[in-house]
């Protein structure tokens, strides 16, 4: 992206929501053959939150996160022009964003879902920024939310230990270009490796009798952990460097590294490759595991609430995951 923008984009507010039920590693070891020691040392995860009970869906978490973001700045929901829900676990294949629009009373907003797995929130922020920068919309609600617990094979110890459920939201608004917060972005996809991480759709074996019409259903998360690990550690630093270079910035300009919260070892390895000290890493995955599209806005909201991020701090935000898709956004934080 070149900075030929007419409008700046500011992150006005953030919010997040996690389910009440938590499952720690010891409890996990009662479900599959594993241990706190194995999970902690391999991933840094200690516990995760799970959306339990019937009638509960990703929309419920997304609504709570969105309302929190709106309430923080006492914003009337009718001011929202666009809602983007980044999710891979909608409660309706036609999309869940419209349910959120209705529930929060964003009567003037158009709403749609965006599917890009763990990179979904980064893609959502970039998409929202485009609408704002070209003057189409003024206020956009971007939500990252996932309930992958519904798509996990709870007998597969190599995946069920990793994921948790959550939602995070951010409200973006146009501002003078001198105040612009979204400095640059860099996005990538390599579909050649999509099979390394997917929730595949499979046809039922028996076709519909008269039309040879095959119907089927989605299966569980399938992942080649080693390949995904290697991909993240090799590609994410390159994306960050490309993004910094095109702004004539260097890693020394970074105040905070906010990566998709997949695995503590990935966070540390990326920081190490870039020679960024570990105390600049924003991490909360020990409490929540990998919450897919929610992980970045959830960690951002917590960091903001803790008062970690100061005015004009430079945040490097990078997402990566299924697709395989990955990308970086560089943000100059403007105090809320
Ligand atoms: N508890 C105990 N043992 C387990 C286990 C678990 N939860 N899961 C796997 N194992 C076993 C394996 O069966 C294997 O045993 P074996 O050597 O007898 O066959 C052994 O541990 C090593 O498994 P391996 O898959 O090689 O472990 P790893 O060191 O690669 O770690 C991951 C596995 C999943 C933690 C790691 O590959 C990873 O984090 N990858 C990235 C995944 C990711 O972040 N995905 C989402 C991206 S958005």
mmCIF file of C-alpha atoms and ligand atoms in Angstrom:
data_model
loop_
_atom_site.group_PDB
_atom_site.id
_atom_site.type_symbol
_atom_site.label_atom_id
_atom_site.label_comp_id
_atom_site.label_asym_id
_atom_site.label_seq_id
_atom_site.Cartn_x
_atom_site.Cartn_y
_atom_site.Cartn_z
ATOM 1 C CA UNK A 1 0.000 0.000 0.000
ATOM 2 C CA UNK A 2 1.311 3.441 -0.897
ATOM 3 C CA UNK A 3 0.333 6.304 1.353
ATOM 4 C CA UNK A 4 -1.719 8.155 -1.272
ATOM 5 C CA UNK A 5 -4.606 8.276 1.155
ATOM 6 C CA UNK A 6 -7.173 10.983 1.359
ATOM 7 C CA UNK A 7 -8.574 9.993 4.737
ATOM 8 C CA UNK A 8 -6.693 8.758 7.775
ATOM 9 C CA UNK A 9 -7.928 5.827 9.848
ATOM 10 C CA UNK A 10 -7.991 5.795 13.626
ATOM 11 C CA UNK A 11 -8.741 2.898 15.982
ATOM 12 C CA UNK A 12 -11.294 4.528 18.294
ATOM 13 C CA UNK A 13 -12.121 1.706 20.656
ATOM 14 C CA UNK A 14 -11.657 -1.990 21.360
ATOM 15 C CA UNK A 15 -13.661 -4.661 23.184
ATOM 16 C CA UNK A 16 -13.513 -8.382 23.763
ATOM 17 C CA UNK A 17 -15.431 -11.332 25.174
ATOM 18 C CA UNK A 18 -14.516 -14.823 26.312
ATOM 19 C CA UNK A 19 -16.778 -17.622 27.565
ATOM 20 C CA UNK A 20 -16.940 -18.206 31.347
ATOM 21 C CA UNK A 21 -15.990 -21.894 31.177
ATOM 22 C CA UNK A 22 -12.255 -22.561 31.229
ATOM 23 C CA UNK A 23 -10.437 -25.835 30.703
ATOM 24 C CA UNK A 24 -6.884 -26.055 32.031
ATOM 25 C CA UNK A 25 -4.210 -28.471 30.884
ATOM 26 C CA UNK A 26 -4.761 -30.871 33.774
ATOM 27 C CA UNK A 27 -8.450 -31.083 32.909
ATOM 28 C CA UNK A 28 -7.460 -31.565 29.248
ATOM 29 C CA UNK A 29 -5.367 -34.564 30.287
ATOM 30 C CA UNK A 30 -8.596 -36.222 31.470
ATOM 31 C CA UNK A 31 -9.981 -35.945 27.921
ATOM 32 C CA UNK A 32 -6.932 -37.000 25.861
ATOM 33 C CA UNK A 33 -3.570 -38.528 26.713
ATOM 34 C CA UNK A 34 -1.497 -35.439 27.382
ATOM 35 C CA UNK A 35 -0.031 -33.441 30.265
ATOM 36 C CA UNK A 36 0.337 -29.872 31.463
ATOM 37 C CA UNK A 37 4.091 -30.285 31.016
ATOM 38 C CA UNK A 38 3.780 -31.322 27.329
ATOM 39 C CA UNK A 39 1.302 -28.606 26.409
ATOM 40 C CA UNK A 40 3.066 -25.833 28.349
ATOM 41 C CA UNK A 41 6.530 -26.513 26.978
ATOM 42 C CA UNK A 42 5.379 -27.066 23.364
ATOM 43 C CA UNK A 43 2.876 -24.211 23.166
ATOM 44 C CA UNK A 44 2.898 -21.934 26.248
ATOM 45 C CA UNK A 45 -0.842 -22.583 26.659
ATOM 46 C CA UNK A 46 -2.107 -23.186 30.215
ATOM 47 C CA UNK A 47 -5.852 -22.969 29.732
ATOM 48 C CA UNK A 48 -8.514 -22.056 27.197
ATOM 49 C CA UNK A 49 -12.113 -20.824 27.306
ATOM 50 C CA UNK A 50 -14.892 -22.881 25.741
ATOM 51 C CA UNK A 51 -18.378 -21.895 24.653
ATOM 52 C CA UNK A 52 -20.544 -24.601 26.160
ATOM 53 C CA UNK A 53 -24.268 -25.183 26.239
ATOM 54 C CA UNK A 54 -26.715 -25.344 23.400
ATOM 55 C CA UNK A 55 -27.933 -22.266 21.494
ATOM 56 C CA UNK A 56 -24.621 -20.474 22.132
ATOM 57 C CA UNK A 57 -22.759 -19.344 19.035
ATOM 58 C CA UNK A 58 -19.975 -17.165 17.761
ATOM 59 C CA UNK A 59 -22.535 -14.377 17.346
ATOM 60 C CA UNK A 60 -23.132 -14.228 21.117
ATOM 61 C CA UNK A 61 -19.451 -13.596 21.826
ATOM 62 C CA UNK A 62 -19.155 -11.134 18.941
ATOM 63 C CA UNK A 63 -22.161 -9.152 20.192
ATOM 64 C CA UNK A 64 -20.704 -8.804 23.703
ATOM 65 C CA UNK A 65 -17.285 -7.720 22.345
ATOM 66 C CA UNK A 66 -18.927 -5.202 19.993
ATOM 67 C CA UNK A 67 -21.148 -3.706 22.705
ATOM 68 C CA UNK A 68 -18.115 -3.272 24.972
ATOM 69 C CA UNK A 69 -16.236 -1.418 22.225
ATOM 70 C CA UNK A 70 -19.265 0.834 21.606
ATOM 71 C CA UNK A 71 -19.903 1.455 25.314
ATOM 72 C CA UNK A 72 -16.295 2.464 25.953
ATOM 73 C CA UNK A 73 -16.744 5.519 23.754
ATOM 74 C CA UNK A 74 -20.502 5.921 24.334
ATOM 75 C CA UNK A 75 -21.058 5.533 20.608
ATOM 76 C CA UNK A 76 -24.575 5.214 19.253
ATOM 77 C CA UNK A 77 -24.607 1.987 17.154
ATOM 78 C CA UNK A 78 -26.597 3.770 14.448
ATOM 79 C CA UNK A 79 -23.372 5.650 13.615
ATOM 80 C CA UNK A 80 -21.698 2.457 12.375
ATOM 81 C CA UNK A 81 -21.652 2.301 8.555
ATOM 82 C CA UNK A 82 -20.109 -1.139 8.085
ATOM 83 C CA UNK A 83 -19.619 -4.299 10.153
ATOM 84 C CA UNK A 84 -17.021 -6.873 9.119
ATOM 85 C CA UNK A 85 -17.116 -10.144 11.031
ATOM 86 C CA UNK A 86 -13.950 -12.170 10.540
ATOM 87 C CA UNK A 87 -14.827 -15.729 11.445
ATOM 88 C CA UNK A 88 -14.391 -19.289 10.227
ATOM 89 C CA UNK A 89 -17.028 -20.667 12.567
ATOM 90 C CA UNK A 90 -20.262 -18.826 11.735
ATOM 91 C CA UNK A 91 -23.568 -20.132 13.053
ATOM 92 C CA UNK A 92 -24.986 -19.639 9.550
ATOM 93 C CA UNK A 93 -23.070 -20.477 6.380
ATOM 94 C CA UNK A 94 -24.679 -17.448 4.730
ATOM 95 C CA UNK A 95 -22.967 -15.330 7.378
ATOM 96 C CA UNK A 96 -23.420 -14.253 10.985
ATOM 97 C CA UNK A 97 -22.605 -10.543 10.647
ATOM 98 C CA UNK A 98 -26.210 -9.549 9.974
ATOM 99 C CA UNK A 99 -27.289 -11.090 13.300
ATOM 100 C CA UNK A 100 -24.752 -8.899 15.054
ATOM 101 C CA UNK A 101 -25.939 -5.833 13.127
ATOM 102 C CA UNK A 102 -29.494 -6.477 14.321
ATOM 103 C CA UNK A 103 -28.601 -7.353 17.876
ATOM 104 C CA UNK A 104 -26.454 -4.285 18.595
ATOM 105 C CA UNK A 105 -28.877 -1.957 16.805
ATOM 106 C CA UNK A 106 -26.488 -0.856 14.052
ATOM 107 C CA UNK A 107 -29.473 -0.029 11.856
ATOM 108 C CA UNK A 108 -27.489 1.923 9.272
ATOM 109 C CA UNK A 109 -24.677 -0.586 8.806
ATOM 110 C CA UNK A 110 -24.126 -3.026 6.006
ATOM 111 C CA UNK A 111 -22.660 -6.224 7.452
ATOM 112 C CA UNK A 112 -20.772 -9.150 6.010
ATOM 113 C CA UNK A 113 -18.561 -12.053 7.049
ATOM 114 C CA UNK A 114 -14.957 -12.444 5.998
ATOM 115 C CA UNK A 115 -13.310 -15.866 6.100
ATOM 116 C CA UNK A 116 -9.552 -15.896 6.457
ATOM 117 C CA UNK A 117 -9.066 -18.107 9.517
ATOM 118 C CA UNK A 118 -6.412 -16.835 11.932
ATOM 119 C CA UNK A 119 -5.508 -13.935 9.599
ATOM 120 C CA UNK A 120 -9.138 -12.838 9.496
ATOM 121 C CA UNK A 121 -8.848 -9.852 11.812
ATOM 122 C CA UNK A 122 -5.812 -8.485 9.933
ATOM 123 C CA UNK A 123 -7.686 -8.877 6.619
ATOM 124 C CA UNK A 124 -10.727 -7.269 8.245
ATOM 125 C CA UNK A 125 -8.732 -4.246 9.416
ATOM 126 C CA UNK A 126 -7.203 -3.796 5.973
ATOM 127 C CA UNK A 127 -10.613 -4.103 4.274
ATOM 128 C CA UNK A 128 -12.163 -1.614 6.693
ATOM 129 C CA UNK A 129 -9.286 0.828 6.123
ATOM 130 C CA UNK A 130 -9.866 0.736 2.368
ATOM 131 C CA UNK A 131 -13.526 1.699 2.759
ATOM 132 C CA UNK A 132 -12.569 4.537 5.099
ATOM 133 C CA UNK A 133 -9.599 5.826 3.131
ATOM 134 C CA UNK A 134 -11.527 6.041 -0.129
ATOM 135 C CA UNK A 135 -14.282 7.962 1.631
ATOM 136 C CA UNK A 136 -17.038 5.339 1.273
ATOM 137 C CA UNK A 137 -17.611 4.871 4.988
ATOM 138 C CA UNK A 138 -16.754 6.803 8.117
ATOM 139 C CA UNK A 139 -17.168 4.333 11.002
ATOM 140 C CA UNK A 140 -16.496 0.613 10.760
ATOM 141 C CA UNK A 141 -16.803 -2.146 13.360
ATOM 142 C CA UNK A 142 -14.334 -4.971 12.747
ATOM 143 C CA UNK A 143 -14.837 -8.152 14.756
ATOM 144 C CA UNK A 144 -12.643 -11.241 14.960
ATOM 145 C CA UNK A 145 -14.537 -14.135 16.525
ATOM 146 C CA UNK A 146 -14.264 -17.893 16.495
ATOM 147 C CA UNK A 147 -15.597 -20.918 18.342
ATOM 148 C CA UNK A 148 -13.286 -23.571 16.964
ATOM 149 C CA UNK A 149 -14.226 -25.837 19.884
ATOM 150 C CA UNK A 150 -17.225 -26.741 17.707
ATOM 151 C CA UNK A 151 -14.892 -27.941 14.920
ATOM 152 C CA UNK A 152 -12.310 -29.820 16.937
ATOM 153 C CA UNK A 153 -11.975 -33.561 17.092
ATOM 154 C CA UNK A 154 -11.882 -33.890 20.876
ATOM 155 C CA UNK A 155 -10.101 -37.228 20.568
ATOM 156 C CA UNK A 156 -7.203 -35.727 18.572
ATOM 157 C CA UNK A 157 -4.608 -34.593 21.122
ATOM 158 C CA UNK A 158 -2.476 -32.872 18.484
ATOM 159 C CA UNK A 159 -5.169 -30.257 17.788
ATOM 160 C CA UNK A 160 -7.674 -30.151 20.668
ATOM 161 C CA UNK A 161 -5.088 -28.777 23.106
ATOM 162 C CA UNK A 162 -4.414 -25.711 20.965
ATOM 163 C CA UNK A 163 -7.676 -23.881 20.435
ATOM 164 C CA UNK A 164 -10.077 -21.778 22.482
ATOM 165 C CA UNK A 165 -13.140 -19.608 21.867
ATOM 166 C CA UNK A 166 -13.293 -15.795 21.991
ATOM 167 C CA UNK A 167 -14.230 -12.580 20.224
ATOM 168 C CA UNK A 168 -12.538 -9.213 19.895
ATOM 169 C CA UNK A 169 -13.729 -6.018 18.253
ATOM 170 C CA UNK A 170 -12.337 -2.677 17.137
ATOM 171 C CA UNK A 171 -14.114 0.464 15.944
ATOM 172 C CA UNK A 172 -12.291 2.334 13.198
ATOM 173 C CA UNK A 173 -13.122 5.849 12.122
ATOM 174 C CA UNK A 174 -11.921 8.310 9.510
ATOM 175 C CA UNK A 175 -9.661 11.097 10.720
ATOM 176 C CA UNK A 176 -7.361 13.711 9.131
ATOM 177 C CA UNK A 177 -4.577 11.988 7.176
ATOM 178 C CA UNK A 178 -2.027 13.607 9.524
ATOM 179 C CA UNK A 179 -3.547 11.521 12.343
ATOM 180 C CA UNK A 180 -3.567 8.264 10.349
ATOM 181 C CA UNK A 181 -2.903 5.157 12.461
ATOM 182 C CA UNK A 182 -2.786 2.432 9.804
ATOM 183 C CA UNK A 183 0.619 3.161 8.280
ATOM 184 C CA UNK A 184 1.017 0.204 5.957
ATOM 185 C CA UNK A 185 0.035 -3.398 5.311
ATOM 186 C CA UNK A 186 1.455 -6.440 3.540
ATOM 187 C CA UNK A 187 -0.679 -9.508 2.734
ATOM 188 C CA UNK A 188 0.065 -12.943 1.247
ATOM 189 C CA UNK A 189 -1.584 -16.247 0.379
ATOM 190 C CA UNK A 190 -0.054 -19.516 -0.746
ATOM 191 C CA UNK A 191 -2.931 -21.853 -1.513
ATOM 192 C CA UNK A 192 -0.521 -24.589 -2.531
ATOM 193 C CA UNK A 193 -0.278 -25.446 1.173
ATOM 194 C CA UNK A 194 -3.953 -25.089 2.079
ATOM 195 C CA UNK A 195 -4.082 -28.773 3.025
ATOM 196 C CA UNK A 196 -1.735 -28.163 5.970
ATOM 197 C CA UNK A 197 -4.542 -26.523 7.946
ATOM 198 C CA UNK A 198 -8.191 -26.904 7.034
ATOM 199 C CA UNK A 199 -11.715 -27.858 8.023
ATOM 200 C CA UNK A 200 -12.476 -29.868 4.899
ATOM 201 C CA UNK A 201 -15.893 -30.400 3.391
ATOM 202 C CA UNK A 202 -16.529 -33.995 2.443
ATOM 203 C CA UNK A 203 -19.210 -35.495 0.254
ATOM 204 C CA UNK A 204 -21.254 -38.298 1.718
ATOM 205 C CA UNK A 205 -20.340 -41.582 0.084
ATOM 206 C CA UNK A 206 -23.820 -42.196 -1.335
ATOM 207 C CA UNK A 207 -24.980 -39.703 -3.964
ATOM 208 C CA UNK A 208 -28.564 -38.494 -4.095
ATOM 209 C CA UNK A 209 -30.356 -41.211 -6.049
ATOM 210 C CA UNK A 210 -31.594 -39.526 -9.237
ATOM 211 C CA UNK A 211 -29.188 -36.628 -9.884
ATOM 212 C CA UNK A 212 -25.861 -38.071 -8.853
ATOM 213 C CA UNK A 213 -25.931 -35.091 -6.516
ATOM 214 C CA UNK A 214 -23.464 -35.361 -3.659
ATOM 215 C CA UNK A 215 -24.200 -33.722 -0.359
ATOM 216 C CA UNK A 216 -21.941 -33.750 2.649
ATOM 217 C CA UNK A 217 -20.711 -31.915 5.685
ATOM 218 C CA UNK A 218 -17.663 -30.226 7.136
ATOM 219 C CA UNK A 219 -15.255 -32.397 9.058
ATOM 220 C CA UNK A 220 -12.935 -31.570 11.954
ATOM 221 C CA UNK A 221 -9.849 -29.345 11.955
ATOM 222 C CA UNK A 222 -7.012 -31.129 10.242
ATOM 223 C CA UNK A 223 -3.498 -29.805 10.710
ATOM 224 C CA UNK A 224 0.107 -30.642 9.948
ATOM 225 C CA UNK A 225 1.541 -28.941 13.032
ATOM 226 C CA UNK A 226 5.182 -29.148 12.027
ATOM 227 C CA UNK A 227 4.588 -27.617 8.578
ATOM 228 C CA UNK A 228 2.405 -24.843 9.989
ATOM 229 C CA UNK A 229 5.061 -24.087 12.574
ATOM 230 C CA UNK A 230 7.811 -23.875 9.953
ATOM 231 C CA UNK A 231 5.637 -21.706 7.696
ATOM 232 C CA UNK A 232 4.867 -19.203 10.464
ATOM 233 C CA UNK A 233 8.426 -18.870 11.690
ATOM 234 C CA UNK A 234 9.851 -18.439 8.192
ATOM 235 C CA UNK A 235 7.192 -16.244 6.517
ATOM 236 C CA UNK A 236 5.942 -13.907 9.251
ATOM 237 C CA UNK A 237 9.319 -12.161 9.815
ATOM 238 C CA UNK A 238 9.663 -11.635 6.038
ATOM 239 C CA UNK A 239 6.219 -10.031 5.834
ATOM 240 C CA UNK A 240 7.010 -7.747 8.765
ATOM 241 C CA UNK A 241 10.329 -6.698 7.235
ATOM 242 C CA UNK A 242 8.731 -5.977 3.826
ATOM 243 C CA UNK A 243 6.086 -3.857 5.511
ATOM 244 C CA UNK A 244 8.643 -1.916 7.560
ATOM 245 C CA UNK A 245 10.993 -1.445 4.590
ATOM 246 C CA UNK A 246 8.363 0.158 2.416
ATOM 247 C CA UNK A 247 7.841 2.747 5.153
ATOM 248 C CA UNK A 248 11.607 3.259 5.555
ATOM 249 C CA UNK A 249 11.217 2.001 9.110
ATOM 250 C CA UNK A 250 13.335 -0.578 10.903
ATOM 251 C CA UNK A 251 12.729 -3.094 13.671
ATOM 252 C CA UNK A 252 14.182 -0.530 16.079
ATOM 253 C CA UNK A 253 11.065 1.577 15.516
ATOM 254 C CA UNK A 254 8.808 -1.167 16.867
ATOM 255 C CA UNK A 255 7.395 -0.699 20.346
ATOM 256 C CA UNK A 256 5.083 -3.722 20.353
ATOM 257 C CA UNK A 257 4.906 -6.984 18.452
ATOM 258 C CA UNK A 258 1.315 -8.225 18.349
ATOM 259 C CA UNK A 259 1.237 -11.564 16.567
ATOM 260 C CA UNK A 260 -1.590 -14.035 16.163
ATOM 261 C CA UNK A 261 -1.518 -15.953 19.441
ATOM 262 C CA UNK A 262 -0.920 -19.467 18.109
ATOM 263 C CA UNK A 263 2.017 -20.706 20.097
ATOM 264 C CA UNK A 264 4.503 -19.040 22.466
ATOM 265 C CA UNK A 265 7.406 -20.697 20.667
ATOM 266 C CA UNK A 266 6.288 -19.126 17.376
ATOM 267 C CA UNK A 267 6.030 -15.697 19.033
ATOM 268 C CA UNK A 268 9.515 -16.007 20.514
ATOM 269 C CA UNK A 269 11.067 -17.403 17.315
ATOM 270 C CA UNK A 270 9.648 -14.549 15.197
ATOM 271 C CA UNK A 271 10.884 -11.962 17.713
ATOM 272 C CA UNK A 272 14.300 -13.627 17.780
ATOM 273 C CA UNK A 273 14.574 -13.648 13.977
ATOM 274 C CA UNK A 274 13.836 -9.939 13.931
ATOM 275 C CA UNK A 275 16.110 -9.217 16.945
ATOM 276 C CA UNK A 276 13.175 -7.792 18.863
ATOM 277 C CA UNK A 277 13.436 -8.169 22.615
ATOM 278 C CA UNK A 278 10.882 -10.461 24.245
ATOM 279 C CA UNK A 279 9.526 -7.716 26.480
ATOM 280 C CA UNK A 280 8.020 -6.110 23.370
ATOM 281 C CA UNK A 281 5.877 -9.173 22.645
ATOM 282 C CA UNK A 282 2.206 -8.873 23.559
ATOM 283 C CA UNK A 283 1.101 -12.343 24.668
ATOM 284 C CA UNK A 284 -1.972 -13.703 26.419
ATOM 285 C CA UNK A 285 -2.194 -17.158 24.873
ATOM 286 C CA UNK A 286 -1.376 -18.920 28.143
ATOM 287 C CA UNK A 287 -4.910 -17.963 29.281
ATOM 288 C CA UNK A 288 -6.849 -18.485 26.060
ATOM 289 C CA UNK A 289 -4.945 -20.732 23.634
ATOM 290 C CA UNK A 290 -5.296 -20.066 19.920
ATOM 291 C CA UNK A 291 -8.595 -18.239 19.440
ATOM 292 C CA UNK A 292 -8.146 -17.905 15.665
ATOM 293 C CA UNK A 293 -9.579 -14.640 14.286
ATOM 294 C CA UNK A 294 -10.213 -13.399 17.835
ATOM 295 C CA UNK A 295 -6.665 -13.709 19.097
ATOM 296 C CA UNK A 296 -5.278 -10.385 17.859
ATOM 297 C CA UNK A 297 -8.197 -8.143 18.891
ATOM 298 C CA UNK A 298 -8.469 -9.969 22.242
ATOM 299 C CA UNK A 299 -4.765 -9.423 22.975
ATOM 300 C CA UNK A 300 -4.993 -5.827 21.747
ATOM 301 C CA UNK A 301 -7.984 -5.085 23.958
ATOM 302 C CA UNK A 302 -6.238 -6.538 27.006
ATOM 303 C CA UNK A 303 -3.036 -4.599 26.291
ATOM 304 C CA UNK A 304 -5.053 -1.387 25.936
ATOM 305 C CA UNK A 305 -6.939 -2.074 29.171
ATOM 306 C CA UNK A 306 -3.649 -2.703 30.971
ATOM 307 C CA UNK A 307 -2.394 0.674 29.718
ATOM 308 C CA UNK A 308 0.586 -0.967 28.002
ATOM 309 C CA UNK A 309 0.389 0.930 24.722
ATOM 310 C CA UNK A 310 1.282 4.634 24.794
ATOM 311 C CA UNK A 311 0.360 7.399 22.391
ATOM 312 C CA UNK A 312 2.387 7.203 19.154
ATOM 313 C CA UNK A 313 3.738 3.721 19.939
ATOM 314 C CA UNK A 314 4.365 1.633 16.821
ATOM 315 C CA UNK A 315 2.614 -1.735 16.839
ATOM 316 C CA UNK A 316 3.448 -4.432 14.372
ATOM 317 C CA UNK A 317 0.372 -6.625 14.009
ATOM 318 C CA UNK A 318 0.790 -9.899 12.107
ATOM 319 C CA UNK A 319 -1.654 -12.709 11.445
ATOM 320 C CA UNK A 320 -0.997 -16.129 9.940
ATOM 321 C CA UNK A 321 -2.853 -19.375 9.487
ATOM 322 C CA UNK A 322 -5.038 -21.445 7.218
ATOM 323 C CA UNK A 323 -4.997 -20.556 3.558
ATOM 324 C CA UNK A 324 -2.141 -20.472 4.029
ATOM 325 C CA UNK A 325 -2.588 -16.733 4.463
ATOM 326 C CA UNK A 326 -0.469 -14.279 6.408
ATOM 327 C CA UNK A 327 0.081 -10.571 6.643
ATOM 328 C CA UNK A 328 1.215 -7.549 8.591
ATOM 329 C CA UNK A 329 -0.243 -4.171 9.514
ATOM 330 C CA UNK A 330 1.843 -1.392 11.005
ATOM 331 C CA UNK A 331 -0.115 0.801 13.376
ATOM 332 C CA UNK A 332 0.888 4.074 15.000
ATOM 333 C CA UNK A 333 -1.235 3.997 18.128
ATOM 334 C CA UNK A 334 -3.269 7.092 18.891
ATOM 335 C CA UNK A 335 -4.597 7.215 22.437
ATOM 336 C CA UNK A 336 -8.259 6.299 22.718
HETATM 337 N N1 LIG B 1 0.273 -34.483 24.380
HETATM 338 C C1 LIG B 1 1.276 -35.379 24.418
HETATM 339 N N2 LIG B 1 1.903 -35.827 23.326
HETATM 340 C C2 LIG B 1 1.501 -35.355 22.135
HETATM 341 C C3 LIG B 1 0.459 -34.419 22.025
HETATM 342 C C4 LIG B 1 -0.162 -33.998 23.201
HETATM 343 N N3 LIG B 1 -1.156 -33.074 23.199
HETATM 344 N N4 LIG B 1 0.299 -34.112 20.713
HETATM 345 C C5 LIG B 1 1.193 -34.829 20.024
HETATM 346 N N5 LIG B 1 1.929 -35.582 20.886
HETATM 347 C C6 LIG B 1 3.011 -36.510 20.601
HETATM 348 C C7 LIG B 1 2.974 -36.996 19.178
HETATM 349 O O1 LIG B 1 2.120 -38.118 19.069
HETATM 350 C C8 LIG B 1 4.426 -37.354 18.975
HETATM 351 O O2 LIG B 1 4.670 -38.590 19.564
HETATM 352 P P1 LIG B 1 5.609 -39.659 18.799
HETATM 353 O O3 LIG B 1 6.950 -38.989 18.705
HETATM 354 O O4 LIG B 1 5.547 -40.836 19.711
HETATM 355 O O5 LIG B 1 4.950 -39.860 17.462
HETATM 356 C C9 LIG B 1 5.181 -36.309 19.795
HETATM 357 O O6 LIG B 1 4.232 -35.810 20.745
HETATM 358 C C10 LIG B 1 5.742 -35.190 18.994
HETATM 359 O O7 LIG B 1 4.697 -34.706 18.173
HETATM 360 P P2 LIG B 1 4.949 -33.554 17.169
HETATM 361 O O8 LIG B 1 3.702 -33.323 16.375
HETATM 362 O O9 LIG B 1 6.235 -33.791 16.450
HETATM 363 O O10 LIG B 1 5.151 -32.357 18.195
HETATM 364 P P3 LIG B 1 5.688 -30.915 17.878
HETATM 365 O O11 LIG B 1 6.893 -30.695 18.673
HETATM 366 O O12 LIG B 1 5.695 -30.602 16.414
HETATM 367 O O13 LIG B 1 4.525 -30.041 18.546
HETATM 368 C C11 LIG B 1 2.651 -28.715 17.937
HETATM 369 C C12 LIG B 1 3.197 -30.120 18.053
HETATM 370 C C13 LIG B 1 1.217 -28.821 17.395
HETATM 371 C C14 LIG B 1 2.579 -28.093 19.338
HETATM 372 C C15 LIG B 1 3.544 -27.872 17.005
HETATM 373 O O14 LIG B 1 3.803 -28.566 15.826
HETATM 374 C C16 LIG B 1 2.926 -26.560 16.693
HETATM 375 O O15 LIG B 1 2.702 -25.739 17.554
HETATM 376 N N6 LIG B 1 2.675 -26.276 15.391
HETATM 377 C C17 LIG B 1 1.990 -25.066 14.989
HETATM 378 C C18 LIG B 1 0.521 -25.285 15.136
HETATM 379 C C19 LIG B 1 -0.246 -24.027 15.060
HETATM 380 O O16 LIG B 1 0.120 -23.032 15.635
HETATM 381 N N7 LIG B 1 -1.389 -24.064 14.365
HETATM 382 C C20 LIG B 1 -2.270 -22.982 14.223
HETATM 383 C C21 LIG B 1 -1.684 -21.932 13.357
HETATM 384 S S1 LIG B 1 -2.813 -20.672 13.092
#
